[in-house]
Amino acid sequence: AAEVPFGQVISYGALAMLCGNPRASRAVGAAMKKNQISLIMPCHRVIQTGGKLGNYHGGQKNKIKEWLLQHEGAEI
């Protein structure tokens, strides 16, 4: 599994590539959506290729995702 360090982000597509399947970005997104331990497994650090946040927990918690990334000092 790939580790995304504190204060950094990775795109769904790049994470799919790191997992060995560059065409699996939607599967990465689906896995992030099902993450029950989001602060331990920091899925908030996974963003869209164009730099948009994506839909954190189905879009219901995008403000939390934005706050977490700002808190970490991530450049988005």
PDB file of N, CA, C and O in Angstrom:
ATOM      1  N   ALA A   1       0.845  -1.191   0.000  1.00  0.00           N
ATOM      2  CA  ALA A   1       0.000   0.000   0.000  1.00  0.00           C
ATOM      3  C   ALA A   1       0.877   1.236   0.000  1.00  0.00           C
ATOM      4  O   ALA A   1       1.936   1.266   0.601  1.00  0.00           O
ATOM      5  N   ALA A   2       0.414   2.239  -0.671  1.00  0.00           N
ATOM      6  CA  ALA A   2       1.159   3.486  -0.756  1.00  0.00           C
ATOM      7  C   ALA A   2       0.842   4.362   0.443  1.00  0.00           C
ATOM      8  O   ALA A   2      -0.277   4.394   0.925  1.00  0.00           O
ATOM      9  N   GLU A   3       1.832   5.077   0.926  1.00  0.00           N
ATOM     10  CA  GLU A   3       1.638   6.001   2.034  1.00  0.00           C
ATOM     11  C   GLU A   3       1.733   7.417   1.497  1.00  0.00           C
ATOM     12  O   GLU A   3       2.675   7.749   0.785  1.00  0.00           O
ATOM     13  N   VAL A   4       0.766   8.245   1.837  1.00  0.00           N
ATOM     14  CA  VAL A   4       0.774   9.646   1.451  1.00  0.00           C
ATOM     15  C   VAL A   4       1.123  10.435   2.706  1.00  0.00           C
ATOM     16  O   VAL A   4       0.336  10.474   3.650  1.00  0.00           O
ATOM     17  N   PRO A   5       2.299  11.057   2.743  1.00  0.00           N
ATOM     18  CA  PRO A   5       2.759  11.741   3.952  1.00  0.00           C
ATOM     19  C   PRO A   5       1.879  12.922   4.354  1.00  0.00           C
ATOM     20  O   PRO A   5       1.179  13.514   3.529  1.00  0.00           O
ATOM     21  N   PHE A   6       1.938  13.272   5.619  1.00  0.00           N
ATOM     22  CA  PHE A   6       1.253  14.439   6.185  1.00  0.00           C
ATOM     23  C   PHE A   6       1.580  15.659   5.337  1.00  0.00           C
ATOM     24  O   PHE A   6       2.734  15.910   5.000  1.00  0.00           O
ATOM     25  N   GLY A   7       0.561  16.418   4.957  1.00  0.00           N
ATOM     26  CA  GLY A   7       0.766  17.648   4.195  1.00  0.00           C
ATOM     27  C   GLY A   7       0.921  17.450   2.699  1.00  0.00           C
ATOM     28  O   GLY A   7       1.201  18.393   1.976  1.00  0.00           O
ATOM     29  N   GLN A   8       0.767  16.233   2.212  1.00  0.00           N
ATOM     30  CA  GLN A   8       0.871  15.974   0.780  1.00  0.00           C
ATOM     31  C   GLN A   8      -0.417  15.332   0.287  1.00  0.00           C
ATOM     32  O   GLN A   8      -1.186  14.779   1.062  1.00  0.00           O
ATOM     33  N   VAL A   9      -0.639  15.450  -1.005  1.00  0.00           N
ATOM     34  CA  VAL A   9      -1.815  14.843  -1.619  1.00  0.00           C
ATOM     35  C   VAL A   9      -1.386  13.989  -2.794  1.00  0.00           C
ATOM     36  O   VAL A   9      -0.263  14.098  -3.280  1.00  0.00           O
ATOM     37  N   ILE A  10      -2.299  13.133  -3.235  1.00  0.00           N
ATOM     38  CA  ILE A  10      -2.066  12.282  -4.395  1.00  0.00           C
ATOM     39  C   ILE A  10      -3.399  12.168  -5.129  1.00  0.00           C
ATOM     40  O   ILE A  10      -4.463  12.218  -4.499  1.00  0.00           O
ATOM     41  N   SER A  11      -3.355  12.030  -6.431  1.00  0.00           N
ATOM     42  CA  SER A  11      -4.605  11.893  -7.180  1.00  0.00           C
ATOM     43  C   SER A  11      -5.074  10.447  -7.147  1.00  0.00           C
ATOM     44  O   SER A  11      -4.309   9.522  -6.891  1.00  0.00           O
ATOM     45  N   TYR A  12      -6.367  10.277  -7.414  1.00  0.00           N
ATOM     46  CA  TYR A  12      -6.931   8.933  -7.489  1.00  0.00           C
ATOM     47  C   TYR A  12      -6.179   8.112  -8.537  1.00  0.00           C
ATOM     48  O   TYR A  12      -5.851   6.957  -8.321  1.00  0.00           O
ATOM     49  N   GLY A  13      -5.888   8.725  -9.690  1.00  0.00           N
ATOM     50  CA  GLY A  13      -5.180   8.035 -10.766  1.00  0.00           C
ATOM     51  C   GLY A  13      -3.764   7.656 -10.384  1.00  0.00           C
ATOM     52  O   GLY A  13      -3.302   6.553 -10.678  1.00  0.00           O
ATOM     53  N   ALA A  14      -3.049   8.568  -9.719  1.00  0.00           N
ATOM     54  CA  ALA A  14      -1.677   8.272  -9.297  1.00  0.00           C
ATOM     55  C   ALA A  14      -1.657   7.154  -8.258  1.00  0.00           C
ATOM     56  O   ALA A  14      -0.782   6.287  -8.279  1.00  0.00           O
ATOM     57  N   LEU A  15      -2.641   7.157  -7.368  1.00  0.00           N
ATOM     58  CA  LEU A  15      -2.712   6.096  -6.373  1.00  0.00           C
ATOM     59  C   LEU A  15      -3.027   4.758  -7.036  1.00  0.00           C
ATOM     60  O   LEU A  15      -2.457   3.724  -6.676  1.00  0.00           O
ATOM     61  N   ALA A  16      -3.876   4.778  -8.043  1.00  0.00           N
ATOM     62  CA  ALA A  16      -4.167   3.553  -8.801  1.00  0.00           C
ATOM     63  C   ALA A  16      -2.901   3.025  -9.468  1.00  0.00           C
ATOM     64  O   ALA A  16      -2.639   1.821  -9.457  1.00  0.00           O
ATOM     65  N   MET A  17      -2.095   3.934 -10.021  1.00  0.00           N
ATOM     66  CA  MET A  17      -0.829   3.528 -10.642  1.00  0.00           C
ATOM     67  C   MET A  17       0.101   2.900  -9.609  1.00  0.00           C
ATOM     68  O   MET A  17       0.736   1.882  -9.882  1.00  0.00           O
ATOM     69  N   LEU A  18       0.185   3.508  -8.421  1.00  0.00           N
ATOM     70  CA  LEU A  18       1.039   2.955  -7.368  1.00  0.00           C
ATOM     71  C   LEU A  18       0.568   1.569  -6.922  1.00  0.00           C
ATOM     72  O   LEU A  18       1.369   0.754  -6.480  1.00  0.00           O
ATOM     73  N   CYS A  19      -0.722   1.319  -7.057  1.00  0.00           N
ATOM     74  CA  CYS A  19      -1.276   0.012  -6.692  1.00  0.00           C
ATOM     75  C   CYS A  19      -1.132  -1.004  -7.815  1.00  0.00           C
ATOM     76  O   CYS A  19      -1.543  -2.152  -7.670  1.00  0.00           O
ATOM     77  N   GLY A  20      -0.585  -0.575  -8.949  1.00  0.00           N
ATOM     78  CA  GLY A  20      -0.327  -1.502 -10.040  1.00  0.00           C
ATOM     79  C   GLY A  20      -1.400  -1.577 -11.108  1.00  0.00           C
ATOM     80  O   GLY A  20      -1.329  -2.413 -11.993  1.00  0.00           O
ATOM     81  N   ASN A  21      -2.413  -0.713 -11.036  1.00  0.00           N
ATOM     82  CA  ASN A  21      -3.475  -0.734 -12.037  1.00  0.00           C
ATOM     83  C   ASN A  21      -3.861   0.705 -12.386  1.00  0.00           C
ATOM     84  O   ASN A  21      -4.773   1.272 -11.786  1.00  0.00           O
ATOM     85  N   PRO A  22      -3.168   1.309 -13.368  1.00  0.00           N
ATOM     86  CA  PRO A  22      -3.395   2.716 -13.681  1.00  0.00           C
ATOM     87  C   PRO A  22      -4.808   3.042 -14.155  1.00  0.00           C
ATOM     88  O   PRO A  22      -5.195   4.203 -14.152  1.00  0.00           O
ATOM     89  N   ARG A  23      -5.592   2.050 -14.505  1.00  0.00           N
ATOM     90  CA  ARG A  23      -6.961   2.297 -14.970  1.00  0.00           C
ATOM     91  C   ARG A  23      -7.989   2.160 -13.847  1.00  0.00           C
ATOM     92  O   ARG A  23      -9.191   2.215 -14.085  1.00  0.00           O
ATOM     93  N   ALA A  24      -7.541   2.016 -12.622  1.00  0.00           N
ATOM     94  CA  ALA A  24      -8.441   1.741 -11.503  1.00  0.00           C
ATOM     95  C   ALA A  24      -8.728   2.958 -10.626  1.00  0.00           C
ATOM     96  O   ALA A  24      -9.023   2.814  -9.442  1.00  0.00           O
ATOM     97  N   SER A  25      -8.706   4.153 -11.188  1.00  0.00           N
ATOM     98  CA  SER A  25      -8.930   5.338 -10.360  1.00  0.00           C
ATOM     99  C   SER A  25     -10.327   5.356  -9.744  1.00  0.00           C
ATOM    100  O   SER A  25     -10.502   5.804  -8.609  1.00  0.00           O
ATOM    101  N   ARG A  26     -11.326   4.850 -10.462  1.00  0.00           N
ATOM    102  CA  ARG A  26     -12.683   4.791  -9.892  1.00  0.00           C
ATOM    103  C   ARG A  26     -12.745   3.783  -8.744  1.00  0.00           C
ATOM    104  O   ARG A  26     -13.445   4.000  -7.757  1.00  0.00           O
ATOM    105  N   ALA A  27     -12.008   2.702  -8.860  1.00  0.00           N
ATOM    106  CA  ALA A  27     -11.957   1.719  -7.774  1.00  0.00           C
ATOM    107  C   ALA A  27     -11.285   2.325  -6.542  1.00  0.00           C
ATOM    108  O   ALA A  27     -11.711   2.069  -5.410  1.00  0.00           O
ATOM    109  N   VAL A  28     -10.258   3.134  -6.762  1.00  0.00           N
ATOM    110  CA  VAL A  28      -9.604   3.831  -5.652  1.00  0.00           C
ATOM    111  C   VAL A  28     -10.615   4.748  -4.970  1.00  0.00           C
ATOM    112  O   VAL A  28     -10.724   4.775  -3.741  1.00  0.00           O
ATOM    113  N   GLY A  29     -11.375   5.496  -5.761  1.00  0.00           N
ATOM    114  CA  GLY A  29     -12.400   6.373  -5.198  1.00  0.00           C
ATOM    115  C   GLY A  29     -13.444   5.605  -4.407  1.00  0.00           C
ATOM    116  O   GLY A  29     -13.858   6.030  -3.327  1.00  0.00           O
ATOM    117  N   ALA A  30     -13.854   4.464  -4.929  1.00  0.00           N
ATOM    118  CA  ALA A  30     -14.842   3.634  -4.228  1.00  0.00           C
ATOM    119  C   ALA A  30     -14.278   3.124  -2.906  1.00  0.00           C
ATOM    120  O   ALA A  30     -14.980   3.091  -1.890  1.00  0.00           O
ATOM    121  N   ALA A  31     -13.013   2.742  -2.908  1.00  0.00           N
ATOM    122  CA  ALA A  31     -12.374   2.270  -1.674  1.00  0.00           C
ATOM    123  C   ALA A  31     -12.266   3.406  -0.655  1.00  0.00           C
ATOM    124  O   ALA A  31     -12.501   3.205   0.537  1.00  0.00           O
ATOM    125  N   MET A  32     -11.941   4.609  -1.126  1.00  0.00           N
ATOM    126  CA  MET A  32     -11.842   5.761  -0.228  1.00  0.00           C
ATOM    127  C   MET A  32     -13.207   6.070   0.386  1.00  0.00           C
ATOM    128  O   MET A  32     -13.310   6.413   1.560  1.00  0.00           O
ATOM    129  N   LYS A  33     -14.268   5.920  -0.402  1.00  0.00           N
ATOM    130  CA  LYS A  33     -15.621   6.196   0.086  1.00  0.00           C
ATOM    131  C   LYS A  33     -16.023   5.243   1.205  1.00  0.00           C
ATOM    132  O   LYS A  33     -16.738   5.617   2.136  1.00  0.00           O
ATOM    133  N   LYS A  34     -15.524   4.018   1.154  1.00  0.00           N
ATOM    134  CA  LYS A  34     -15.889   3.012   2.152  1.00  0.00           C
ATOM    135  C   LYS A  34     -14.973   3.019   3.371  1.00  0.00           C
ATOM    136  O   LYS A  34     -15.188   2.250   4.303  1.00  0.00           O
ATOM    137  N   ASN A  35     -13.977   3.875   3.404  1.00  0.00           N
ATOM    138  CA  ASN A  35     -13.021   3.923   4.503  1.00  0.00           C
ATOM    139  C   ASN A  35     -13.714   4.343   5.803  1.00  0.00           C
ATOM    140  O   ASN A  35     -14.217   5.453   5.914  1.00  0.00           O
ATOM    141  N   GLN A  36     -13.742   3.475   6.776  1.00  0.00           N
ATOM    142  CA  GLN A  36     -14.392   3.741   8.061  1.00  0.00           C
ATOM    143  C   GLN A  36     -13.456   4.401   9.081  1.00  0.00           C
ATOM    144  O   GLN A  36     -13.915   4.896  10.103  1.00  0.00           O
ATOM    145  N   ILE A  37     -12.163   4.386   8.810  1.00  0.00           N
ATOM    146  CA  ILE A  37     -11.186   4.944   9.756  1.00  0.00           C
ATOM    147  C   ILE A  37     -10.371   6.024   9.048  1.00  0.00           C
ATOM    148  O   ILE A  37      -9.161   5.960   8.960  1.00  0.00           O
ATOM    149  N   SER A  38     -11.057   7.066   8.606  1.00  0.00           N
ATOM    150  CA  SER A  38     -10.469   8.053   7.698  1.00  0.00           C
ATOM    151  C   SER A  38      -9.304   8.849   8.279  1.00  0.00           C
ATOM    152  O   SER A  38      -8.487   9.360   7.529  1.00  0.00           O
ATOM    153  N   LEU A  39      -9.210   9.005   9.583  1.00  0.00           N
ATOM    154  CA  LEU A  39      -8.063   9.735  10.124  1.00  0.00           C
ATOM    155  C   LEU A  39      -6.843   8.843  10.293  1.00  0.00           C
ATOM    156  O   LEU A  39      -5.717   9.310  10.232  1.00  0.00           O
ATOM    157  N   ILE A  40      -7.065   7.556  10.492  1.00  0.00           N
ATOM    158  CA  ILE A  40      -5.950   6.614  10.585  1.00  0.00           C
ATOM    159  C   ILE A  40      -5.460   6.271   9.183  1.00  0.00           C
ATOM    160  O   ILE A  40      -4.266   6.232   8.923  1.00  0.00           O
ATOM    161  N   MET A  41      -6.377   6.016   8.280  1.00  0.00           N
ATOM    162  CA  MET A  41      -6.075   5.801   6.866  1.00  0.00           C
ATOM    163  C   MET A  41      -6.527   7.072   6.155  1.00  0.00           C
ATOM    164  O   MET A  41      -7.695   7.203   5.806  1.00  0.00           O
ATOM    165  N   PRO A  42      -5.645   8.036   5.989  1.00  0.00           N
ATOM    166  CA  PRO A  42      -6.030   9.395   5.582  1.00  0.00           C
ATOM    167  C   PRO A  42      -6.483   9.532   4.124  1.00  0.00           C
ATOM    168  O   PRO A  42      -5.773  10.064   3.280  1.00  0.00           O
ATOM    169  N   CYS A  43      -7.706   9.112   3.854  1.00  0.00           N
ATOM    170  CA  CYS A  43      -8.223   9.207   2.494  1.00  0.00           C
ATOM    171  C   CYS A  43      -8.478  10.652   2.082  1.00  0.00           C
ATOM    172  O   CYS A  43      -8.637  10.930   0.892  1.00  0.00           O
ATOM    173  N   HIS A  44      -8.486  11.583   3.038  1.00  0.00           N
ATOM    174  CA  HIS A  44      -8.683  12.989   2.673  1.00  0.00           C
ATOM    175  C   HIS A  44      -7.519  13.524   1.834  1.00  0.00           C
ATOM    176  O   HIS A  44      -7.651  14.542   1.183  1.00  0.00           O
ATOM    177  N   ARG A  45      -6.405  12.826   1.805  1.00  0.00           N
ATOM    178  CA  ARG A  45      -5.238  13.262   1.027  1.00  0.00           C
ATOM    179  C   ARG A  45      -5.310  12.848  -0.438  1.00  0.00           C
ATOM    180  O   ARG A  45      -4.426  13.193  -1.213  1.00  0.00           O
ATOM    181  N   VAL A  46      -6.339  12.119  -0.823  1.00  0.00           N
ATOM    182  CA  VAL A  46      -6.511  11.685  -2.207  1.00  0.00           C
ATOM    183  C   VAL A  46      -7.472  12.661  -2.879  1.00  0.00           C
ATOM    184  O   VAL A  46      -8.594  12.865  -2.412  1.00  0.00           O
ATOM    185  N   ILE A  47      -7.000  13.290  -3.972  1.00  0.00           N
ATOM    186  CA  ILE A  47      -7.783  14.304  -4.665  1.00  0.00           C
ATOM    187  C   ILE A  47      -7.900  13.962  -6.150  1.00  0.00           C
ATOM    188  O   ILE A  47      -7.251  13.027  -6.620  1.00  0.00           O
ATOM    189  N   GLN A  48      -8.687  14.731  -6.873  1.00  0.00           N
ATOM    190  CA  GLN A  48      -8.825  14.526  -8.301  1.00  0.00           C
ATOM    191  C   GLN A  48      -7.568  15.000  -9.023  1.00  0.00           C
ATOM    192  O   GLN A  48      -6.833  15.871  -8.530  1.00  0.00           O
ATOM    193  N   THR A  49      -7.327  14.466 -10.197  1.00  0.00           N
ATOM    194  CA  THR A  49      -6.136  14.797 -10.981  1.00  0.00           C
ATOM    195  C   THR A  49      -6.018  16.294 -11.234  1.00  0.00           C
ATOM    196  O   THR A  49      -4.942  16.852 -11.161  1.00  0.00           O
ATOM    197  N   GLY A  50      -7.115  16.974 -11.492  1.00  0.00           N
ATOM    198  CA  GLY A  50      -7.094  18.409 -11.762  1.00  0.00           C
ATOM    199  C   GLY A  50      -6.908  19.273 -10.532  1.00  0.00           C
ATOM    200  O   GLY A  50      -6.873  20.494 -10.626  1.00  0.00           O
ATOM    201  N   GLY A  51      -6.799  18.676  -9.353  1.00  0.00           N
ATOM    202  CA  GLY A  51      -6.590  19.418  -8.124  1.00  0.00           C
ATOM    203  C   GLY A  51      -7.855  19.674  -7.320  1.00  0.00           C
ATOM    204  O   GLY A  51      -7.799  20.219  -6.229  1.00  0.00           O
ATOM    205  N   LYS A  52      -9.015  19.272  -7.848  1.00  0.00           N
ATOM    206  CA  LYS A  52     -10.258  19.434  -7.085  1.00  0.00           C
ATOM    207  C   LYS A  52     -10.310  18.396  -5.973  1.00  0.00           C
ATOM    208  O   LYS A  52      -9.678  17.349  -6.051  1.00  0.00           O
ATOM    209  N   LEU A  53     -11.092  18.692  -4.946  1.00  0.00           N
ATOM    210  CA  LEU A  53     -11.149  17.819  -3.781  1.00  0.00           C
ATOM    211  C   LEU A  53     -11.761  16.456  -4.067  1.00  0.00           C
ATOM    212  O   LEU A  53     -11.381  15.471  -3.459  1.00  0.00           O
ATOM    213  N   GLY A  54     -12.714  16.393  -4.961  1.00  0.00           N
ATOM    214  CA  GLY A  54     -13.445  15.148  -5.167  1.00  0.00           C
ATOM    215  C   GLY A  54     -14.660  15.140  -4.275  1.00  0.00           C
ATOM    216  O   GLY A  54     -15.133  16.192  -3.846  1.00  0.00           O
ATOM    217  N   ASN A  55     -15.170  13.993  -3.948  1.00  0.00           N
ATOM    218  CA  ASN A  55     -16.380  13.873  -3.129  1.00  0.00           C
ATOM    219  C   ASN A  55     -16.073  13.099  -1.865  1.00  0.00           C
ATOM    220  O   ASN A  55     -16.321  11.900  -1.777  1.00  0.00           O
ATOM    221  N   TYR A  56     -15.544  13.773  -0.879  1.00  0.00           N
ATOM    222  CA  TYR A  56     -15.180  13.158   0.398  1.00  0.00           C
ATOM    223  C   TYR A  56     -16.443  12.645   1.078  1.00  0.00           C
ATOM    224  O   TYR A  56     -17.365  13.411   1.333  1.00  0.00           O
ATOM    225  N   HIS A  57     -16.493  11.353   1.337  1.00  0.00           N
ATOM    226  CA  HIS A  57     -17.671  10.701   1.920  1.00  0.00           C
ATOM    227  C   HIS A  57     -18.919  11.047   1.125  1.00  0.00           C
ATOM    228  O   HIS A  57     -19.924  11.493   1.664  1.00  0.00           O
ATOM    229  N   GLY A  58     -18.828  10.874  -0.192  1.00  0.00           N
ATOM    230  CA  GLY A  58     -19.958  11.128  -1.071  1.00  0.00           C
ATOM    231  C   GLY A  58     -20.271  12.603  -1.230  1.00  0.00           C
ATOM    232  O   GLY A  58     -21.361  12.962  -1.623  1.00  0.00           O
ATOM    233  N   GLY A  59     -19.321  13.479  -0.935  1.00  0.00           N
ATOM    234  CA  GLY A  59     -19.515  14.916  -1.058  1.00  0.00           C
ATOM    235  C   GLY A  59     -20.096  15.547   0.185  1.00  0.00           C
ATOM    236  O   GLY A  59     -20.203  16.762   0.283  1.00  0.00           O
ATOM    237  N   GLN A  60     -20.463  14.741   1.164  1.00  0.00           N
ATOM    238  CA  GLN A  60     -21.091  15.247   2.383  1.00  0.00           C
ATOM    239  C   GLN A  60     -20.102  15.905   3.343  1.00  0.00           C
ATOM    240  O   GLN A  60     -20.513  16.678   4.203  1.00  0.00           O
ATOM    241  N   LYS A  61     -18.816  15.593   3.199  1.00  0.00           N
ATOM    242  CA  LYS A  61     -17.833  16.113   4.156  1.00  0.00           C
ATOM    243  C   LYS A  61     -16.684  16.844   3.459  1.00  0.00           C
ATOM    244  O   LYS A  61     -15.566  16.865   3.959  1.00  0.00           O
ATOM    245  N   ASN A  62     -16.960  17.472   2.327  1.00  0.00           N
ATOM    246  CA  ASN A  62     -15.890  18.169   1.613  1.00  0.00           C
ATOM    247  C   ASN A  62     -15.294  19.321   2.421  1.00  0.00           C
ATOM    248  O   ASN A  62     -14.114  19.597   2.319  1.00  0.00           O
ATOM    249  N   LYS A  63     -16.093  19.991   3.233  1.00  0.00           N
ATOM    250  CA  LYS A  63     -15.563  21.082   4.069  1.00  0.00           C
ATOM    251  C   LYS A  63     -14.573  20.527   5.092  1.00  0.00           C
ATOM    252  O   LYS A  63     -13.576  21.158   5.401  1.00  0.00           O
ATOM    253  N   ILE A  64     -14.850  19.339   5.594  1.00  0.00           N
ATOM    254  CA  ILE A  64     -13.922  18.694   6.531  1.00  0.00           C
ATOM    255  C   ILE A  64     -12.629  18.333   5.806  1.00  0.00           C
ATOM    256  O   ILE A  64     -11.535  18.557   6.323  1.00  0.00           O
ATOM    257  N   LYS A  65     -12.739  17.783   4.599  1.00  0.00           N
ATOM    258  CA  LYS A  65     -11.563  17.430   3.809  1.00  0.00           C
ATOM    259  C   LYS A  65     -10.720  18.671   3.547  1.00  0.00           C
ATOM    260  O   LYS A  65      -9.503  18.656   3.718  1.00  0.00           O
ATOM    261  N   GLU A  66     -11.366  19.750   3.144  1.00  0.00           N
ATOM    262  CA  GLU A  66     -10.654  21.004   2.877  1.00  0.00           C
ATOM    263  C   GLU A  66      -9.961  21.502   4.140  1.00  0.00           C
ATOM    264  O   GLU A  66      -8.795  21.885   4.105  1.00  0.00           O
ATOM    265  N   TRP A  67     -10.636  21.450   5.289  1.00  0.00           N
ATOM    266  CA  TRP A  67     -10.035  21.894   6.542  1.00  0.00           C
ATOM    267  C   TRP A  67      -8.841  21.024   6.914  1.00  0.00           C
ATOM    268  O   TRP A  67      -7.797  21.543   7.314  1.00  0.00           O
ATOM    269  N   LEU A  68      -8.983  19.709   6.793  1.00  0.00           N
ATOM    270  CA  LEU A  68      -7.886  18.801   7.127  1.00  0.00           C
ATOM    271  C   LEU A  68      -6.656  19.090   6.274  1.00  0.00           C
ATOM    272  O   LEU A  68      -5.527  19.134   6.784  1.00  0.00           O
ATOM    273  N   LEU A  69      -6.860  19.287   4.973  1.00  0.00           N
ATOM    274  CA  LEU A  69      -5.732  19.557   4.078  1.00  0.00           C
ATOM    275  C   LEU A  69      -5.084  20.903   4.400  1.00  0.00           C
ATOM    276  O   LEU A  69      -3.854  21.030   4.400  1.00  0.00           O
ATOM    277  N   GLN A  70      -5.890  21.915   4.696  1.00  0.00           N
ATOM    278  CA  GLN A  70      -5.345  23.222   5.088  1.00  0.00           C
ATOM    279  C   GLN A  70      -4.583  23.105   6.394  1.00  0.00           C
ATOM    280  O   GLN A  70      -3.503  23.686   6.548  1.00  0.00           O
ATOM    281  N   HIS A  71      -5.140  22.362   7.354  1.00  0.00           N
ATOM    282  CA  HIS A  71      -4.490  22.142   8.642  1.00  0.00           C
ATOM    283  C   HIS A  71      -3.122  21.488   8.472  1.00  0.00           C
ATOM    284  O   HIS A  71      -2.167  21.813   9.180  1.00  0.00           O
ATOM    285  N   GLU A  72      -3.019  20.570   7.514  1.00  0.00           N
ATOM    286  CA  GLU A  72      -1.754  19.875   7.254  1.00  0.00           C
ATOM    287  C   GLU A  72      -0.799  20.719   6.405  1.00  0.00           C
ATOM    288  O   GLU A  72       0.354  20.353   6.243  1.00  0.00           O
ATOM    289  N   GLY A  73      -1.298  21.806   5.835  1.00  0.00           N
ATOM    290  CA  GLY A  73      -0.447  22.645   5.005  1.00  0.00           C
ATOM    291  C   GLY A  73      -0.277  22.113   3.588  1.00  0.00           C
ATOM    292  O   GLY A  73       0.668  22.453   2.890  1.00  0.00           O
ATOM    293  N   ALA A  74      -1.208  21.270   3.167  1.00  0.00           N
ATOM    294  CA  ALA A  74      -1.133  20.681   1.813  1.00  0.00           C
ATOM    295  C   ALA A  74      -1.422  21.742   0.774  1.00  0.00           C
ATOM    296  O   ALA A  74      -2.270  22.619   0.966  1.00  0.00           O
ATOM    297  N   GLU A  75      -0.722  21.672  -0.326  1.00  0.00           N
ATOM    298  CA  GLU A  75      -0.957  22.592  -1.452  1.00  0.00           C
ATOM    299  C   GLU A  75      -1.939  21.924  -2.395  1.00  0.00           C
ATOM    300  O   GLU A  75      -1.637  20.914  -3.008  1.00  0.00           O
ATOM    301  N   ILE A  76      -3.114  22.511  -2.497  1.00  0.00           N
ATOM    302  CA  ILE A  76      -4.124  21.961  -3.408  1.00  0.00           C
ATOM    303  C   ILE A  76      -4.548  23.017  -4.407  1.00  0.00           C
ATOM    304  O   ILE A  76      -4.350  24.166  -4.235  1.00  0.00           O
TER     305      ILE A  76
END
